[in-house]
Amino acid sequence: MTTMRSLQGQGHHLSDTFVQLDVLNNHHAGIPPFGARMEAIGLSPLKPTAIDTLQVNIGKMCNQTCKHCHVDAGPDRKEMMTREIMEHCLDILRHHAIPTVDITGGAPEMHPEFRWFVGEIRKLGKHIIDRCNLTIIRANKKYHDLPDFLARHEVGVVSSLPHYVAGRTDRQRGDGVFEASIEALTLLNRVGYGQEDSSLQLNLVYNPTGAFLPGDQQQLEADFKRILKEQYQIDFNNLYAITNMPISRFLDYLLSSGNYQAYMEKLLESFNPAAAQGLMCRNTLSVSWDGYLYDCDFNQMLDMKVNTLAGPHIKDFDLEALTDREIRIDQHCYGCTAGAGSSCGGETV
Amino acid sequence: MEKTYYYPEDLKKFGSVREFQPELGEKFFNYYNSVFKEGALTQREKALIALAVSHAVQCPYCIDAYTSGSIEKGATEEQMMEAVHVATAIKGGAALVHGVQMMNKAKSILM
């Protein structure tokens, strides 16, 4: 498996969130402000409906350096959530009726406190999602028992597999990733994930391997199910089709490949008011490794902290103020409103 | 007059053909959109047929649109190239099958 350095590790200008926002706002022609589109359909200001999911990004370290990664994660990223911040998250979960905790990274399993954190969340009776890159399970002996651990704690697994053609997956996620992912999926199936008679959920994420939008989620799911079963005897529950956001490394790809303008136009052309209604930022709250709160994981990566009077840090958590906040939007939000919509759980329409 | 017949950005202006004849333009686009809806053929199968036809009629706008369209609908590179070979086989075959006509004529006038 080969890896490249993160944008931050390269000292790339796009690792600066101000530069990304400047590109998104000023480096294309004819893309109206996202806010104006939302205003035209009566969704301005954009307000939350509830907080159903606490998405906790526990660190940016990853064993992969995927070309489209909006986190700019990689082996060279060392940011990790402290136990103190995790305790704050647990405290909030203990005192509020937030049913789901979505743990992400980086590769969250690389965090030394990952298993402790999962165990503590389970004690609170919350549903847990682990955004697992699959290859981590095979990356090192110490992770080989992850399928058993996750199954024991009834953790739902959500894993990226951008294509059932090995070359397509490897071009985005690194050489050898497809083969290692198939091995990991086999191990997850073996402990009951994705099986008909099991409650252990294994959901795959399809995201386009280039400058195009995802096709119909149902059709893609049917293709993935048929081909993964026929060729690799792999089962899974659902496929989530997710649009690539024009930020971070995917933004770098769009700019360097000359696809940026056309991609933004495509997102604009595909703006769907129904998808705007169901935006995930309306029922999710995202926490960064250093404890700041964001409307979504993408706003987190653009360092657009929540806009509340109570303050943007988890130490300032105030459910009432957060439920009443105005969600921050910018040009990247066109990614979540295109076509059938896009969220961490796939289509929204 | 433009210096070239083809501009990639003109693809996005396709809908503007309604400007000179709105009624027929509207009818065409309604028909066009219905054709590409999921039916007895999947949207991907239709996109691949469109890609093959695009090559047969050598329409750069159509090749642009249906390469993206086929990929979005989940087609692989291999499937897309096979579609192009189908177009090639039919176009080549169409020329070659007329060889029979040539042979018939030749045989009719040769001793």
mmCIF file of C-alpha atoms in Angstrom, chain A residues 58-309:
data_model
loop_
_atom_site.group_PDB
_atom_site.id
_atom_site.type_symbol
_atom_site.label_atom_id
_atom_site.label_comp_id
_atom_site.label_asym_id
_atom_site.label_seq_id
_atom_site.Cartn_x
_atom_site.Cartn_y
_atom_site.Cartn_z
ATOM 1 C CA ILE A 58 -11.506 11.726 17.287
ATOM 2 C CA GLY A 59 -8.416 12.410 15.205
ATOM 3 C CA LYS A 60 -6.877 12.949 11.826
ATOM 4 C CA MET A 61 -4.398 10.092 11.874
ATOM 5 C CA CYS A 62 -5.092 7.478 9.211
ATOM 6 C CA ASN A 63 -3.223 4.593 7.614
ATOM 7 C CA GLN A 64 -4.458 5.803 4.191
ATOM 8 C CA THR A 65 -4.129 9.071 2.292
ATOM 9 C CA CYS A 66 -7.127 9.034 -0.031
ATOM 10 C CA LYS A 67 -7.095 11.520 -2.870
ATOM 11 C CA HIS A 68 -10.541 12.901 -2.100
ATOM 12 C CA CYS A 69 -10.274 13.052 1.707
ATOM 13 C CA HIS A 70 -12.088 16.090 3.077
ATOM 14 C CA VAL A 71 -10.319 15.659 6.427
ATOM 15 C CA ASP A 72 -6.834 15.749 4.853
ATOM 16 C CA ALA A 73 -6.130 12.746 7.049
ATOM 17 C CA GLY A 74 -3.059 10.548 6.758
ATOM 18 C CA PRO A 75 -0.232 8.827 8.613
ATOM 19 C CA ASP A 76 1.481 12.191 9.037
ATOM 20 C CA ARG A 77 -1.448 13.770 10.932
ATOM 21 C CA LYS A 78 -1.025 13.569 14.696
ATOM 22 C CA GLU A 79 -4.093 15.453 15.964
ATOM 23 C CA MET A 80 -6.001 13.305 18.455
ATOM 24 C CA MET A 81 -8.865 13.953 20.846
ATOM 25 C CA THR A 82 -7.794 13.951 24.499
ATOM 26 C CA ARG A 83 -9.518 11.791 27.077
ATOM 27 C CA GLU A 84 -10.750 15.009 28.675
ATOM 28 C CA ILE A 85 -12.668 15.990 25.512
ATOM 29 C CA MET A 86 -14.014 12.443 25.227
ATOM 30 C CA GLU A 87 -15.259 12.736 28.820
ATOM 31 C CA HIS A 88 -17.040 15.951 27.835
ATOM 32 C CA CYS A 89 -18.713 14.115 24.934
ATOM 33 C CA LEU A 90 -19.794 11.330 27.293
ATOM 34 C CA ASP A 91 -21.153 13.851 29.734
ATOM 35 C CA ILE A 92 -23.280 15.428 27.030
ATOM 36 C CA LEU A 93 -24.517 12.044 25.870
ATOM 37 C CA ARG A 94 -25.334 11.123 29.455
ATOM 38 C CA HIS A 95 -27.506 14.186 29.939
ATOM 39 C CA HIS A 96 -29.174 14.531 26.540
ATOM 40 C CA ALA A 97 -31.389 12.319 24.441
ATOM 41 C CA ILE A 98 -29.024 12.099 21.478
ATOM 42 C CA PRO A 99 -29.561 8.540 20.216
ATOM 43 C CA THR A 100 -26.610 8.068 17.832
ATOM 44 C CA VAL A 101 -22.870 8.608 18.083
ATOM 45 C CA ASP A 102 -20.988 8.579 14.794
ATOM 46 C CA ILE A 103 -17.271 8.079 15.409
ATOM 47 C CA THR A 104 -15.014 9.182 12.608
ATOM 48 C CA GLY A 105 -11.463 10.302 11.826
ATOM 49 C CA GLY A 106 -8.916 9.658 10.205
ATOM 50 C CA ALA A 107 -9.016 6.011 11.103
ATOM 51 C CA PRO A 108 -10.719 6.305 14.502
ATOM 52 C CA GLU A 109 -9.561 2.826 15.523
ATOM 53 C CA MET A 110 -5.952 4.109 15.591
ATOM 54 C CA HIS A 111 -6.813 6.329 18.533
ATOM 55 C CA PRO A 112 -5.452 4.644 21.699
ATOM 56 C CA GLU A 113 -8.665 5.468 23.574
ATOM 57 C CA PHE A 114 -11.035 4.274 20.805
ATOM 58 C CA ARG A 115 -12.038 1.050 22.537
ATOM 59 C CA TRP A 116 -12.506 2.732 25.902
ATOM 60 C CA PHE A 117 -14.633 5.446 24.279
ATOM 61 C CA VAL A 118 -16.818 2.891 22.474
ATOM 62 C CA GLY A 119 -17.278 0.919 25.692
ATOM 63 C CA GLU A 120 -18.334 4.008 27.637
ATOM 64 C CA ILE A 121 -20.813 5.125 24.957
ATOM 65 C CA ARG A 122 -22.354 1.672 24.916
ATOM 66 C CA LYS A 123 -22.847 1.816 28.673
ATOM 67 C CA LEU A 124 -25.073 4.831 27.975
ATOM 68 C CA GLY A 125 -27.165 2.721 25.605
ATOM 69 C CA LYS A 126 -26.411 4.836 22.537
ATOM 70 C CA HIS A 127 -26.213 3.493 19.031
ATOM 71 C CA ILE A 128 -22.666 3.746 17.701
ATOM 72 C CA ILE A 129 -21.439 4.054 14.139
ATOM 73 C CA ASP A 130 -17.768 3.465 13.385
ATOM 74 C CA ARG A 131 -16.582 4.996 10.099
ATOM 75 C CA CYS A 132 -14.037 2.300 9.410
ATOM 76 C CA ASN A 133 -11.751 2.470 6.381
ATOM 77 C CA LEU A 134 -11.578 -1.373 6.370
ATOM 78 C CA THR A 135 -7.839 -1.618 5.679
ATOM 79 C CA ILE A 136 -7.064 -0.705 9.294
ATOM 80 C CA ILE A 137 -8.363 -4.143 10.281
ATOM 81 C CA ARG A 138 -5.540 -5.754 8.295
ATOM 82 C CA ALA A 139 -2.943 -3.017 8.826
ATOM 83 C CA ASN A 140 -1.427 -4.341 12.049
ATOM 84 C CA LYS A 141 -1.837 -7.349 14.307
ATOM 85 C CA LYS A 142 -3.226 -5.182 17.088
ATOM 86 C CA TYR A 143 -6.259 -4.380 14.929
ATOM 87 C CA HIS A 144 -6.999 -7.932 13.788
ATOM 88 C CA ASP A 145 -9.577 -8.423 16.543
ATOM 89 C CA LEU A 146 -11.495 -5.258 15.624
ATOM 90 C CA PRO A 147 -14.378 -7.159 13.978
ATOM 91 C CA ASP A 148 -14.945 -9.093 17.228
ATOM 92 C CA PHE A 149 -14.651 -5.962 19.329
ATOM 93 C CA LEU A 150 -17.100 -4.026 17.154
ATOM 94 C CA ALA A 151 -19.548 -6.930 17.065
ATOM 95 C CA ARG A 152 -19.400 -7.346 20.840
ATOM 96 C CA HIS A 153 -20.341 -3.696 21.279
ATOM 97 C CA GLU A 154 -22.973 -3.864 18.510
ATOM 98 C CA VAL A 155 -21.270 -1.034 16.671
ATOM 99 C CA GLY A 156 -22.648 -0.288 13.202
ATOM 100 C CA VAL A 157 -19.859 -0.222 10.629
ATOM 101 C CA VAL A 158 -19.863 2.260 7.753
ATOM 102 C CA SER A 159 -17.032 1.752 5.300
ATOM 103 C CA SER A 160 -15.922 3.377 2.084
ATOM 104 C CA LEU A 161 -15.630 1.198 -0.953
ATOM 105 C CA PRO A 162 -15.839 3.570 -3.898
ATOM 106 C CA HIS A 163 -16.010 0.840 -6.516
ATOM 107 C CA TYR A 164 -16.200 -2.896 -7.029
ATOM 108 C CA VAL A 165 -13.533 -2.552 -9.711
ATOM 109 C CA ALA A 166 -10.186 -2.778 -7.908
ATOM 110 C CA GLY A 167 -8.440 -0.164 -10.049
ATOM 111 C CA ARG A 168 -11.142 2.434 -9.442
ATOM 112 C CA THR A 169 -10.895 1.998 -5.665
ATOM 113 C CA ASP A 170 -7.097 1.931 -5.635
ATOM 114 C CA ARG A 171 -6.765 5.065 -7.769
ATOM 115 C CA GLN A 172 -8.687 6.988 -5.119
ATOM 116 C CA ARG A 173 -7.644 5.268 -1.902
ATOM 117 C CA GLY A 174 -4.154 3.921 -2.647
ATOM 118 C CA ASP A 175 -2.556 0.828 -4.166
ATOM 119 C CA GLY A 176 -3.704 -2.407 -2.598
ATOM 120 C CA VAL A 177 -6.635 -0.834 -0.736
ATOM 121 C CA PHE A 178 -9.259 -2.797 -2.653
ATOM 122 C CA GLU A 179 -7.710 -6.163 -1.882
ATOM 123 C CA ALA A 180 -7.223 -5.310 1.802
ATOM 124 C CA SER A 181 -10.794 -3.971 1.956
ATOM 125 C CA ILE A 182 -12.168 -7.219 0.559
ATOM 126 C CA GLU A 183 -10.211 -9.176 3.184
ATOM 127 C CA ALA A 184 -11.594 -6.924 5.927
ATOM 128 C CA LEU A 185 -15.163 -7.238 4.624
ATOM 129 C CA THR A 186 -14.793 -11.017 4.666
ATOM 130 C CA LEU A 187 -13.708 -10.872 8.313
ATOM 131 C CA LEU A 188 -16.625 -8.580 9.202
ATOM 132 C CA ASN A 189 -19.041 -10.957 7.465
ATOM 133 C CA ARG A 190 -17.523 -13.845 9.396
ATOM 134 C CA VAL A 191 -18.475 -12.317 12.764
ATOM 135 C CA GLY A 192 -21.994 -11.592 11.543
ATOM 136 C CA TYR A 193 -21.816 -8.151 9.925
ATOM 137 C CA GLY A 194 -24.090 -7.666 6.932
ATOM 138 C CA GLN A 195 -25.726 -11.076 7.364
ATOM 139 C CA GLU A 196 -29.457 -11.537 6.905
ATOM 140 C CA ASP A 197 -30.052 -13.107 10.311
ATOM 141 C CA SER A 198 -27.871 -10.611 12.189
ATOM 142 C CA SER A 199 -28.500 -7.166 13.632
ATOM 143 C CA LEU A 200 -24.891 -6.142 12.977
ATOM 144 C CA GLN A 201 -25.088 -3.489 10.284
ATOM 145 C CA LEU A 202 -22.431 -3.203 7.619
ATOM 146 C CA ASN A 203 -23.062 -0.288 5.284
ATOM 147 C CA LEU A 204 -20.795 0.673 2.414
ATOM 148 C CA VAL A 205 -20.124 4.143 1.086
ATOM 149 C CA TYR A 206 -19.911 4.766 -2.633
ATOM 150 C CA ASN A 207 -18.339 8.039 -3.558
ATOM 151 C CA PRO A 208 -17.446 8.981 -7.118
ATOM 152 C CA THR A 209 -13.891 8.264 -8.147
ATOM 153 C CA GLY A 210 -13.541 11.534 -10.015
ATOM 154 C CA ALA A 211 -15.257 14.768 -10.982
ATOM 155 C CA PHE A 212 -18.792 13.473 -11.360
ATOM 156 C CA LEU A 213 -21.868 13.027 -9.217
ATOM 157 C CA PRO A 214 -23.065 9.691 -7.864
ATOM 158 C CA GLY A 215 -25.737 7.873 -9.822
ATOM 159 C CA ASP A 216 -28.902 6.376 -8.438
ATOM 160 C CA GLN A 217 -28.180 4.914 -4.987
ATOM 161 C CA GLN A 218 -30.583 1.986 -5.373
ATOM 162 C CA GLN A 219 -29.121 0.959 -8.711
ATOM 163 C CA LEU A 220 -25.562 1.246 -7.400
ATOM 164 C CA GLU A 221 -26.476 -0.776 -4.313
ATOM 165 C CA ALA A 222 -27.947 -3.525 -6.487
ATOM 166 C CA ASP A 223 -24.767 -3.620 -8.613
ATOM 167 C CA PHE A 224 -22.476 -3.677 -5.573
ATOM 168 C CA LYS A 225 -24.520 -6.420 -3.908
ATOM 169 C CA ARG A 226 -24.547 -8.594 -7.000
ATOM 170 C CA ILE A 227 -20.882 -8.203 -7.895
ATOM 171 C CA LEU A 228 -19.444 -8.379 -4.362
ATOM 172 C CA LYS A 229 -21.490 -11.520 -3.746
ATOM 173 C CA GLU A 230 -20.661 -13.195 -7.064
ATOM 174 C CA GLN A 231 -16.965 -12.383 -7.051
ATOM 175 C CA TYR A 232 -16.035 -12.260 -3.360
ATOM 176 C CA GLN A 233 -18.961 -13.856 -1.429
ATOM 177 C CA ILE A 234 -19.401 -10.597 0.504
ATOM 178 C CA ASP A 235 -22.685 -9.392 1.997
ATOM 179 C CA PHE A 236 -23.580 -5.953 3.283
ATOM 180 C CA ASN A 237 -26.744 -4.095 4.272
ATOM 181 C CA ASN A 238 -26.958 -0.744 2.501
ATOM 182 C CA LEU A 239 -24.937 1.341 0.112
ATOM 183 C CA TYR A 240 -24.740 5.065 0.800
ATOM 184 C CA ALA A 241 -24.016 7.168 -2.292
ATOM 185 C CA ILE A 242 -22.166 10.283 -1.173
ATOM 186 C CA THR A 243 -21.189 13.296 -3.263
ATOM 187 C CA ASN A 244 -17.590 14.476 -2.995
ATOM 188 C CA MET A 245 -17.452 17.912 -1.391
ATOM 189 C CA PRO A 246 -15.347 20.517 -3.188
ATOM 190 C CA ILE A 247 -13.057 21.038 -0.196
ATOM 191 C CA SER A 248 -9.604 19.963 0.957
ATOM 192 C CA ARG A 249 -7.971 17.212 -1.126
ATOM 193 C CA PHE A 250 -10.908 16.835 -3.500
ATOM 194 C CA LEU A 251 -10.776 20.582 -4.106
ATOM 195 C CA ASP A 252 -7.075 20.181 -4.855
ATOM 196 C CA TYR A 253 -7.919 17.401 -7.317
ATOM 197 C CA LEU A 254 -10.615 19.516 -8.994
ATOM 198 C CA LEU A 255 -8.290 22.483 -9.400
ATOM 199 C CA SER A 256 -5.242 20.534 -10.554
ATOM 200 C CA SER A 257 -7.249 18.428 -13.034
ATOM 201 C CA GLY A 258 -9.035 21.460 -14.516
ATOM 202 C CA ASN A 259 -12.454 20.192 -13.406
ATOM 203 C CA TYR A 260 -13.285 22.773 -10.752
ATOM 204 C CA GLN A 261 -15.510 25.149 -12.733
ATOM 205 C CA ALA A 262 -17.447 22.350 -14.446
ATOM 206 C CA TYR A 263 -17.930 20.496 -11.138
ATOM 207 C CA MET A 264 -19.303 23.588 -9.393
ATOM 208 C CA GLU A 265 -21.627 24.193 -12.343
ATOM 209 C CA LYS A 266 -22.796 20.595 -12.137
ATOM 210 C CA LEU A 267 -23.536 20.969 -8.415
ATOM 211 C CA LEU A 268 -25.424 24.196 -9.100
ATOM 212 C CA GLU A 269 -27.433 22.699 -12.001
ATOM 213 C CA SER A 270 -28.344 19.751 -9.781
ATOM 214 C CA PHE A 271 -29.509 21.891 -6.839
ATOM 215 C CA ASN A 272 -32.555 20.138 -5.417
ATOM 216 C CA PRO A 273 -34.825 21.987 -2.961
ATOM 217 C CA ALA A 274 -36.005 18.665 -1.491
ATOM 218 C CA ALA A 275 -32.389 17.744 -0.716
ATOM 219 C CA ALA A 276 -31.935 21.145 0.915
ATOM 220 C CA GLN A 277 -34.837 20.362 3.255
ATOM 221 C CA GLY A 278 -33.150 17.175 4.422
ATOM 222 C CA LEU A 279 -29.624 18.485 4.952
ATOM 223 C CA MET A 280 -27.793 16.444 7.581
ATOM 224 C CA CYS A 281 -26.535 19.573 9.362
ATOM 225 C CA ARG A 282 -30.127 20.038 10.529
ATOM 226 C CA ASN A 283 -29.994 16.993 12.816
ATOM 227 C CA THR A 284 -26.285 16.398 13.380
ATOM 228 C CA LEU A 285 -23.672 18.077 15.496
ATOM 229 C CA SER A 286 -20.030 17.545 14.714
ATOM 230 C CA VAL A 287 -17.221 17.624 17.307
ATOM 231 C CA SER A 288 -13.589 18.090 16.330
ATOM 232 C CA TRP A 289 -10.587 16.398 17.929
ATOM 233 C CA ASP A 290 -9.964 19.568 19.962
ATOM 234 C CA GLY A 291 -13.555 19.806 21.172
ATOM 235 C CA TYR A 292 -15.015 22.491 18.945
ATOM 236 C CA LEU A 293 -18.547 22.143 17.653
ATOM 237 C CA TYR A 294 -19.578 22.386 14.008
ATOM 238 C CA ASP A 295 -22.765 22.039 11.985
ATOM 239 C CA CYS A 296 -21.206 19.153 10.017
ATOM 240 C CA ASP A 297 -17.903 17.419 9.347
ATOM 241 C CA PHE A 298 -17.350 19.583 6.241
ATOM 242 C CA ASN A 299 -17.791 22.834 8.154
ATOM 243 C CA GLN A 300 -15.364 21.355 10.659
ATOM 244 C CA MET A 301 -12.734 20.918 7.972
ATOM 245 C CA LEU A 302 -13.284 24.523 6.868
ATOM 246 C CA ASP A 303 -13.038 25.632 10.505
ATOM 247 C CA MET A 304 -16.551 27.137 10.435
ATOM 248 C CA LYS A 305 -17.484 26.702 14.083
ATOM 249 C CA VAL A 306 -21.107 26.732 15.253
ATOM 250 C CA ASN A 307 -22.671 30.104 15.629
ATOM 251 C CA THR A 308 -24.192 30.204 19.119
ATOM 252 C CA LEU A 309 -24.254 32.724 21.919
#
